[in-house]
């Protein structure tokens, strides 16, 4: 592949993008030509700054072509156009071949939950000390074990154990918490989400990990559970307070994540009519809150 780079003023970006697309560019990206200099411009507004701009005063455009001949043809045709006035070609260069799959995979290593519990992508061997693993690759749904909220929920599961319990994972994403619950002994697991892609992701990930659970939309949840897990965000967690608490069996546990440390008091206030939330874990500015009902 070959990359053609161009410099153009703000008012030519759209025209050049359309032209490059018509000339069979595989992709076109735009960046601030003055980035990392005193002339760098913030594209999006910040407090005390002027309103957001539509583009940079000077843009560097990078167009990727499948062959050198296509890139050369594009360069020749563009420079002959009237709209190319005030624009210029910066260069044309081959793009080194990359094993993009291997490059992507190299960014995801096994994730330690506890010294004996790990999240391991399928292309890695489990660490020698792992006694319990979840096989999970990056996908469309949230939850690969790399985010502090996910790790704290899984740590709670590992430390408490869920032997024989009925468990609900509300807002299941990739299904990682539901799978963790099943791995740590839960006898009956429901994993629900408003996103059908997450439901399907959970089904596939459960199969890959050899665990049995039910996954569906939120109306699939029924009755009460000994443990209810919800790793979402503070605002929906506040709205869902009556619903989630109603799903917890007497003496059961409610486990909430997706909460910043500064949001602890507002969550406690929202749940006060139903349960007494306490902070059970902290990591990188996030907290895990739990209650026994």
mmCIF file of C-alpha atoms in Angstrom:
data_model
loop_
_atom_site.group_PDB
_atom_site.id
_atom_site.type_symbol
_atom_site.label_atom_id
_atom_site.label_comp_id
_atom_site.label_asym_id
_atom_site.label_seq_id
_atom_site.Cartn_x
_atom_site.Cartn_y
_atom_site.Cartn_z
ATOM 1 C CA UNK A 1 0.000 0.000 0.000
ATOM 2 C CA UNK A 2 1.018 3.604 -0.589
ATOM 3 C CA UNK A 3 0.228 6.781 1.350
ATOM 4 C CA UNK A 4 -0.274 10.125 -0.354
ATOM 5 C CA UNK A 5 -0.016 13.121 1.982
ATOM 6 C CA UNK A 6 -1.364 16.569 1.159
ATOM 7 C CA UNK A 7 -1.601 19.998 2.762
ATOM 8 C CA UNK A 8 -4.736 22.061 2.268
ATOM 9 C CA UNK A 9 -6.681 24.974 3.778
ATOM 10 C CA UNK A 10 -9.814 24.391 5.824
ATOM 11 C CA UNK A 11 -12.257 25.105 2.993
ATOM 12 C CA UNK A 12 -10.787 22.401 0.689
ATOM 13 C CA UNK A 13 -10.910 19.405 3.019
ATOM 14 C CA UNK A 14 -14.350 18.195 2.023
ATOM 15 C CA UNK A 15 -13.727 18.658 -1.699
ATOM 16 C CA UNK A 16 -10.400 16.828 -1.531
ATOM 17 C CA UNK A 17 -11.919 14.027 0.541
ATOM 18 C CA UNK A 18 -14.617 13.488 -2.082
ATOM 19 C CA UNK A 19 -12.040 13.577 -4.879
ATOM 20 C CA UNK A 20 -9.744 11.089 -3.147
ATOM 21 C CA UNK A 21 -12.671 8.773 -2.536
ATOM 22 C CA UNK A 22 -13.568 8.947 -6.238
ATOM 23 C CA UNK A 23 -9.921 8.142 -7.059
ATOM 24 C CA UNK A 24 -10.179 4.837 -5.143
ATOM 25 C CA UNK A 25 -8.440 5.820 -1.918
ATOM 26 C CA UNK A 26 -8.887 3.025 0.612
ATOM 27 C CA UNK A 27 -9.075 5.558 3.443
ATOM 28 C CA UNK A 28 -8.641 9.279 4.040
ATOM 29 C CA UNK A 29 -7.685 10.818 7.374
ATOM 30 C CA UNK A 30 -7.403 14.476 8.352
ATOM 31 C CA UNK A 31 -5.236 16.000 11.079
ATOM 32 C CA UNK A 32 -4.074 19.415 12.213
ATOM 33 C CA UNK A 33 -1.040 20.331 10.106
ATOM 34 C CA UNK A 34 0.138 22.570 12.945
ATOM 35 C CA UNK A 35 -0.176 19.965 15.702
ATOM 36 C CA UNK A 36 2.557 20.115 18.357
ATOM 37 C CA UNK A 37 3.388 23.719 17.409
ATOM 38 C CA UNK A 38 2.389 27.129 18.779
ATOM 39 C CA UNK A 39 -0.163 27.373 15.945
ATOM 40 C CA UNK A 40 -2.029 24.209 17.008
ATOM 41 C CA UNK A 41 -5.794 24.728 17.191
ATOM 42 C CA UNK A 42 -8.324 23.057 19.485
ATOM 43 C CA UNK A 43 -11.087 21.772 17.249
ATOM 44 C CA UNK A 44 -13.611 21.417 20.053
ATOM 45 C CA UNK A 45 -14.642 24.203 22.381
ATOM 46 C CA UNK A 46 -13.556 24.316 26.005
ATOM 47 C CA UNK A 47 -14.803 26.584 28.809
ATOM 48 C CA UNK A 48 -13.681 30.157 28.130
ATOM 49 C CA UNK A 49 -12.721 29.363 24.538
ATOM 50 C CA UNK A 50 -14.437 30.375 21.273
ATOM 51 C CA UNK A 51 -17.163 28.067 19.896
ATOM 52 C CA UNK A 52 -16.056 24.817 18.212
ATOM 53 C CA UNK A 53 -14.593 25.134 14.703
ATOM 54 C CA UNK A 54 -15.542 23.027 11.689
ATOM 55 C CA UNK A 55 -11.922 22.320 10.814
ATOM 56 C CA UNK A 56 -8.298 23.311 11.213
ATOM 57 C CA UNK A 57 -6.883 26.337 9.426
ATOM 58 C CA UNK A 58 -4.321 24.066 7.764
ATOM 59 C CA UNK A 59 -5.049 20.359 7.428
ATOM 60 C CA UNK A 60 -2.780 17.472 6.603
ATOM 61 C CA UNK A 61 -4.633 14.783 4.683
ATOM 62 C CA UNK A 62 -3.411 11.199 4.400
ATOM 63 C CA UNK A 63 -4.862 8.983 1.673
ATOM 64 C CA UNK A 64 -4.105 5.281 1.496
ATOM 65 C CA UNK A 65 -4.009 3.520 -1.904
ATOM 66 C CA UNK A 66 -3.726 -0.167 -2.747
ATOM 67 C CA UNK A 67 -0.969 0.346 -5.354
ATOM 68 C CA UNK A 68 1.678 2.902 -6.257
ATOM 69 C CA UNK A 69 0.127 3.449 -9.695
ATOM 70 C CA UNK A 70 -3.213 4.461 -8.144
ATOM 71 C CA UNK A 71 -1.463 6.868 -5.783
ATOM 72 C CA UNK A 72 0.573 8.403 -8.646
ATOM 73 C CA UNK A 73 -2.536 8.775 -10.786
ATOM 74 C CA UNK A 74 -4.361 10.488 -7.937
ATOM 75 C CA UNK A 75 -1.450 12.875 -7.409
ATOM 76 C CA UNK A 76 -1.378 13.800 -11.095
ATOM 77 C CA UNK A 77 -5.126 14.294 -11.413
ATOM 78 C CA UNK A 78 -5.459 16.319 -8.206
ATOM 79 C CA UNK A 79 -2.696 18.777 -9.048
ATOM 80 C CA UNK A 80 -4.394 19.524 -12.388
ATOM 81 C CA UNK A 81 -7.659 20.626 -10.761
ATOM 82 C CA UNK A 82 -8.662 24.236 -10.118
ATOM 83 C CA UNK A 83 -9.740 23.383 -6.564
ATOM 84 C CA UNK A 84 -6.185 22.255 -5.797
ATOM 85 C CA UNK A 85 -5.001 25.883 -5.758
ATOM 86 C CA UNK A 86 -3.460 26.713 -2.361
ATOM 87 C CA UNK A 87 -3.000 22.975 -1.726
ATOM 88 C CA UNK A 88 0.196 21.009 -2.166
ATOM 89 C CA UNK A 89 1.517 17.471 -2.194
ATOM 90 C CA UNK A 90 3.692 16.682 0.823
ATOM 91 C CA UNK A 91 4.826 13.267 -0.257
ATOM 92 C CA UNK A 92 4.094 9.759 -1.459
ATOM 93 C CA UNK A 93 5.558 6.781 0.350
ATOM 94 C CA UNK A 94 5.055 3.028 0.676
ATOM 95 C CA UNK A 95 3.383 1.810 3.853
ATOM 96 C CA UNK A 96 5.301 -1.060 5.478
ATOM 97 C CA UNK A 97 3.413 -4.325 5.468
ATOM 98 C CA UNK A 98 2.030 -5.149 8.906
ATOM 99 C CA UNK A 99 0.473 -8.200 10.401
ATOM 100 C CA UNK A 100 -2.470 -6.174 11.674
ATOM 101 C CA UNK A 101 -4.059 -9.123 13.469
ATOM 102 C CA UNK A 102 -0.875 -9.850 15.382
ATOM 103 C CA UNK A 103 -0.360 -6.126 16.057
ATOM 104 C CA UNK A 104 -3.871 -5.825 17.514
ATOM 105 C CA UNK A 105 -3.486 -8.969 19.566
ATOM 106 C CA UNK A 106 -0.200 -7.736 21.028
ATOM 107 C CA UNK A 107 -2.119 -4.915 22.734
ATOM 108 C CA UNK A 108 -4.174 -7.341 24.834
ATOM 109 C CA UNK A 109 -2.294 -9.396 27.404
ATOM 110 C CA UNK A 110 -3.757 -11.603 30.138
ATOM 111 C CA UNK A 111 -5.361 -9.521 32.900
ATOM 112 C CA UNK A 112 -4.873 -10.445 36.553
ATOM 113 C CA UNK A 113 -7.996 -10.327 38.705
ATOM 114 C CA UNK A 114 -6.417 -12.130 41.656
ATOM 115 C CA UNK A 115 -3.124 -14.048 41.651
ATOM 116 C CA UNK A 116 -5.096 -17.202 40.756
ATOM 117 C CA UNK A 117 -7.851 -15.696 38.574
ATOM 118 C CA UNK A 118 -7.060 -14.280 35.110
ATOM 119 C CA UNK A 119 -8.794 -13.047 31.959
ATOM 120 C CA UNK A 120 -6.890 -14.578 29.039
ATOM 121 C CA UNK A 121 -7.335 -13.809 25.299
ATOM 122 C CA UNK A 122 -7.536 -16.928 23.151
ATOM 123 C CA UNK A 123 -4.140 -16.261 21.547
ATOM 124 C CA UNK A 124 -2.315 -16.362 24.906
ATOM 125 C CA UNK A 125 -1.406 -19.266 27.138
ATOM 126 C CA UNK A 126 -2.698 -18.859 30.716
ATOM 127 C CA UNK A 127 -0.106 -17.753 33.288
ATOM 128 C CA UNK A 128 1.368 -20.642 35.260
ATOM 129 C CA UNK A 129 -0.196 -19.431 38.520
ATOM 130 C CA UNK A 130 -3.734 -19.227 37.080
ATOM 131 C CA UNK A 131 -6.171 -21.636 38.697
ATOM 132 C CA UNK A 132 -9.276 -20.049 37.215
ATOM 133 C CA UNK A 133 -9.475 -18.315 33.835
ATOM 134 C CA UNK A 134 -12.008 -16.676 31.566
ATOM 135 C CA UNK A 135 -11.197 -16.836 27.867
ATOM 136 C CA UNK A 136 -12.261 -13.536 26.333
ATOM 137 C CA UNK A 137 -11.224 -11.592 23.248
ATOM 138 C CA UNK A 138 -11.941 -7.894 22.601
ATOM 139 C CA UNK A 139 -15.325 -7.472 20.922
ATOM 140 C CA UNK A 140 -18.273 -5.165 20.356
ATOM 141 C CA UNK A 141 -19.589 -5.319 23.923
ATOM 142 C CA UNK A 142 -18.061 -3.700 27.015
ATOM 143 C CA UNK A 143 -16.159 -5.943 29.397
ATOM 144 C CA UNK A 144 -12.733 -7.394 28.646
ATOM 145 C CA UNK A 145 -11.359 -7.229 32.176
ATOM 146 C CA UNK A 146 -9.098 -4.275 31.424
ATOM 147 C CA UNK A 147 -11.331 -1.631 33.047
ATOM 148 C CA UNK A 148 -11.147 -1.126 36.830
ATOM 149 C CA UNK A 149 -14.917 -1.510 37.235
ATOM 150 C CA UNK A 150 -14.859 -4.955 35.636
ATOM 151 C CA UNK A 151 -11.822 -6.061 37.634
ATOM 152 C CA UNK A 152 -13.391 -4.966 40.934
ATOM 153 C CA UNK A 153 -16.597 -6.893 40.204
ATOM 154 C CA UNK A 154 -14.653 -10.018 39.306
ATOM 155 C CA UNK A 155 -12.482 -9.671 42.420
ATOM 156 C CA UNK A 156 -15.640 -9.491 44.523
ATOM 157 C CA UNK A 157 -16.943 -12.665 42.864
ATOM 158 C CA UNK A 158 -13.645 -14.485 43.391
ATOM 159 C CA UNK A 159 -13.381 -13.472 47.040
ATOM 160 C CA UNK A 160 -16.953 -14.248 48.005
ATOM 161 C CA UNK A 161 -17.742 -17.285 45.864
ATOM 162 C CA UNK A 162 -21.256 -17.879 44.585
ATOM 163 C CA UNK A 163 -21.649 -21.631 45.099
ATOM 164 C CA UNK A 164 -25.188 -22.765 44.390
ATOM 165 C CA UNK A 165 -26.519 -19.222 44.030
ATOM 166 C CA UNK A 166 -28.993 -17.731 41.591
ATOM 167 C CA UNK A 167 -27.250 -14.697 40.040
ATOM 168 C CA UNK A 168 -28.348 -11.778 37.856
ATOM 169 C CA UNK A 169 -25.879 -9.783 35.740
ATOM 170 C CA UNK A 170 -27.819 -6.650 34.778
ATOM 171 C CA UNK A 171 -26.238 -4.805 31.839
ATOM 172 C CA UNK A 172 -24.088 -7.794 30.970
ATOM 173 C CA UNK A 173 -22.099 -6.380 28.022
ATOM 174 C CA UNK A 174 -19.703 -9.156 27.005
ATOM 175 C CA UNK A 175 -21.104 -11.408 29.730
ATOM 176 C CA UNK A 176 -17.833 -11.426 31.627
ATOM 177 C CA UNK A 177 -19.406 -11.049 35.094
ATOM 178 C CA UNK A 178 -22.030 -13.700 34.397
ATOM 179 C CA UNK A 179 -19.306 -16.062 33.195
ATOM 180 C CA UNK A 180 -17.236 -15.267 36.285
ATOM 181 C CA UNK A 181 -20.242 -16.032 38.471
ATOM 182 C CA UNK A 182 -20.722 -19.386 36.755
ATOM 183 C CA UNK A 183 -17.014 -20.189 37.071
ATOM 184 C CA UNK A 184 -17.229 -19.518 40.813
ATOM 185 C CA UNK A 185 -20.092 -21.880 41.422
ATOM 186 C CA UNK A 186 -23.342 -20.050 40.638
ATOM 187 C CA UNK A 187 -25.981 -22.649 39.823
ATOM 188 C CA UNK A 188 -28.366 -20.411 37.870
ATOM 189 C CA UNK A 189 -27.222 -17.286 35.992
ATOM 190 C CA UNK A 190 -29.263 -14.725 34.069
ATOM 191 C CA UNK A 191 -27.386 -12.126 31.999
ATOM 192 C CA UNK A 192 -29.476 -9.303 30.555
ATOM 193 C CA UNK A 193 -28.794 -6.181 28.499
ATOM 194 C CA UNK A 194 -30.770 -3.653 26.453
ATOM 195 C CA UNK A 195 -28.278 -4.141 23.578
ATOM 196 C CA UNK A 196 -28.994 -7.221 21.456
ATOM 197 C CA UNK A 197 -25.350 -7.284 20.303
ATOM 198 C CA UNK A 198 -24.340 -7.654 23.962
ATOM 199 C CA UNK A 199 -26.831 -10.485 24.415
ATOM 200 C CA UNK A 200 -25.350 -12.342 21.451
ATOM 201 C CA UNK A 201 -21.803 -11.612 22.625
ATOM 202 C CA UNK A 202 -22.638 -13.068 26.036
ATOM 203 C CA UNK A 203 -24.057 -16.244 24.469
ATOM 204 C CA UNK A 204 -20.925 -16.789 22.368
ATOM 205 C CA UNK A 205 -18.516 -16.005 25.219
ATOM 206 C CA UNK A 206 -20.377 -18.355 27.571
ATOM 207 C CA UNK A 207 -20.102 -21.153 25.004
ATOM 208 C CA UNK A 208 -16.386 -20.458 24.553
ATOM 209 C CA UNK A 209 -15.909 -20.780 28.323
ATOM 210 C CA UNK A 210 -17.990 -23.922 28.727
ATOM 211 C CA UNK A 211 -20.505 -22.382 31.136
ATOM 212 C CA UNK A 212 -24.286 -22.442 31.083
ATOM 213 C CA UNK A 213 -26.309 -19.269 31.494
ATOM 214 C CA UNK A 214 -29.343 -17.526 30.042
ATOM 215 C CA UNK A 215 -28.891 -14.271 28.159
ATOM 216 C CA UNK A 216 -31.594 -11.938 26.916
ATOM 217 C CA UNK A 217 -33.250 -8.545 27.212
ATOM 218 C CA UNK A 218 -34.004 -7.152 30.709
ATOM 219 C CA UNK A 219 -37.550 -8.514 30.792
ATOM 220 C CA UNK A 220 -36.067 -12.020 30.908
ATOM 221 C CA UNK A 221 -35.018 -11.485 34.539
ATOM 222 C CA UNK A 222 -37.587 -12.940 36.890
ATOM 223 C CA UNK A 223 -37.981 -13.517 40.606
ATOM 224 C CA UNK A 224 -35.180 -12.816 43.036
ATOM 225 C CA UNK A 225 -31.482 -13.639 43.134
ATOM 226 C CA UNK A 226 -28.933 -14.238 45.874
ATOM 227 C CA UNK A 227 -26.546 -11.898 44.023
ATOM 228 C CA UNK A 228 -27.360 -9.036 41.640
ATOM 229 C CA UNK A 229 -24.429 -7.507 39.718
ATOM 230 C CA UNK A 230 -24.706 -4.257 37.759
ATOM 231 C CA UNK A 231 -21.644 -2.670 36.183
ATOM 232 C CA UNK A 232 -23.176 0.246 34.292
ATOM 233 C CA UNK A 233 -22.776 3.955 35.170
ATOM 234 C CA UNK A 234 -23.930 6.088 38.098
ATOM 235 C CA UNK A 235 -26.894 7.786 36.394
ATOM 236 C CA UNK A 236 -28.665 4.620 35.179
ATOM 237 C CA UNK A 237 -27.792 2.910 38.458
ATOM 238 C CA UNK A 238 -29.684 5.642 40.335
ATOM 239 C CA UNK A 239 -32.710 5.266 38.067
ATOM 240 C CA UNK A 240 -32.621 1.484 38.435
ATOM 241 C CA UNK A 241 -32.398 1.506 42.251
ATOM 242 C CA UNK A 242 -35.965 0.242 42.938
ATOM 243 C CA UNK A 243 -35.777 -2.391 40.197
ATOM 244 C CA UNK A 244 -32.367 -3.779 41.160
ATOM 245 C CA UNK A 245 -33.126 -3.892 44.861
ATOM 246 C CA UNK A 246 -36.421 -5.671 44.189
ATOM 247 C CA UNK A 247 -34.467 -8.426 42.430
ATOM 248 C CA UNK A 248 -32.273 -9.175 45.475
ATOM 249 C CA UNK A 249 -33.512 -12.017 47.686
ATOM 250 C CA UNK A 250 -33.636 -11.406 51.464
ATOM 251 C CA UNK A 251 -30.079 -11.678 52.775
ATOM 252 C CA UNK A 252 -28.713 -11.437 49.236
ATOM 253 C CA UNK A 253 -26.004 -9.141 47.860
ATOM 254 C CA UNK A 254 -26.229 -6.153 45.549
ATOM 255 C CA UNK A 255 -22.961 -5.305 43.759
ATOM 256 C CA UNK A 256 -22.734 -2.038 41.812
ATOM 257 C CA UNK A 257 -19.919 -0.628 39.662
ATOM 258 C CA UNK A 258 -19.357 2.063 37.067
ATOM 259 C CA UNK A 259 -19.226 4.641 39.865
ATOM 260 C CA UNK A 260 -16.620 7.346 40.344
ATOM 261 C CA UNK A 261 -15.363 8.011 43.882
ATOM 262 C CA UNK A 262 -16.999 11.456 43.921
ATOM 263 C CA UNK A 263 -20.384 9.872 43.135
ATOM 264 C CA UNK A 264 -20.511 7.670 46.242
ATOM 265 C CA UNK A 265 -22.814 9.900 48.289
ATOM 266 C CA UNK A 266 -25.338 10.440 45.512
ATOM 267 C CA UNK A 267 -25.571 6.662 44.971
ATOM 268 C CA UNK A 268 -26.022 6.099 48.697
ATOM 269 C CA UNK A 269 -28.801 8.689 48.729
ATOM 270 C CA UNK A 270 -30.550 7.120 45.742
ATOM 271 C CA UNK A 271 -30.471 3.661 47.315
ATOM 272 C CA UNK A 272 -31.197 4.755 50.898
ATOM 273 C CA UNK A 273 -34.930 3.890 50.726
ATOM 274 C CA UNK A 274 -34.036 0.358 49.655
ATOM 275 C CA UNK A 275 -30.537 -0.564 50.868
ATOM 276 C CA UNK A 276 -27.460 0.719 52.689
ATOM 277 C CA UNK A 277 -24.647 0.952 50.167
ATOM 278 C CA UNK A 278 -21.010 0.845 51.300
ATOM 279 C CA UNK A 279 -17.784 1.224 49.359
ATOM 280 C CA UNK A 280 -16.244 -2.243 49.083
ATOM 281 C CA UNK A 281 -13.314 -1.599 46.723
ATOM 282 C CA UNK A 282 -11.436 1.230 44.985
ATOM 283 C CA UNK A 283 -9.239 1.389 41.911
ATOM 284 C CA UNK A 284 -8.004 4.287 39.755
ATOM 285 C CA UNK A 285 -10.737 6.690 40.852
ATOM 286 C CA UNK A 286 -13.543 4.138 40.514
ATOM 287 C CA UNK A 287 -15.374 2.393 43.352
ATOM 288 C CA UNK A 288 -17.352 -0.784 43.927
ATOM 289 C CA UNK A 289 -20.419 -0.391 46.124
ATOM 290 C CA UNK A 290 -22.289 -3.245 47.787
ATOM 291 C CA UNK A 291 -25.245 -3.847 50.057
ATOM 292 C CA UNK A 292 -26.795 -6.805 51.821
ATOM 293 C CA UNK A 293 -30.584 -6.689 51.691
#
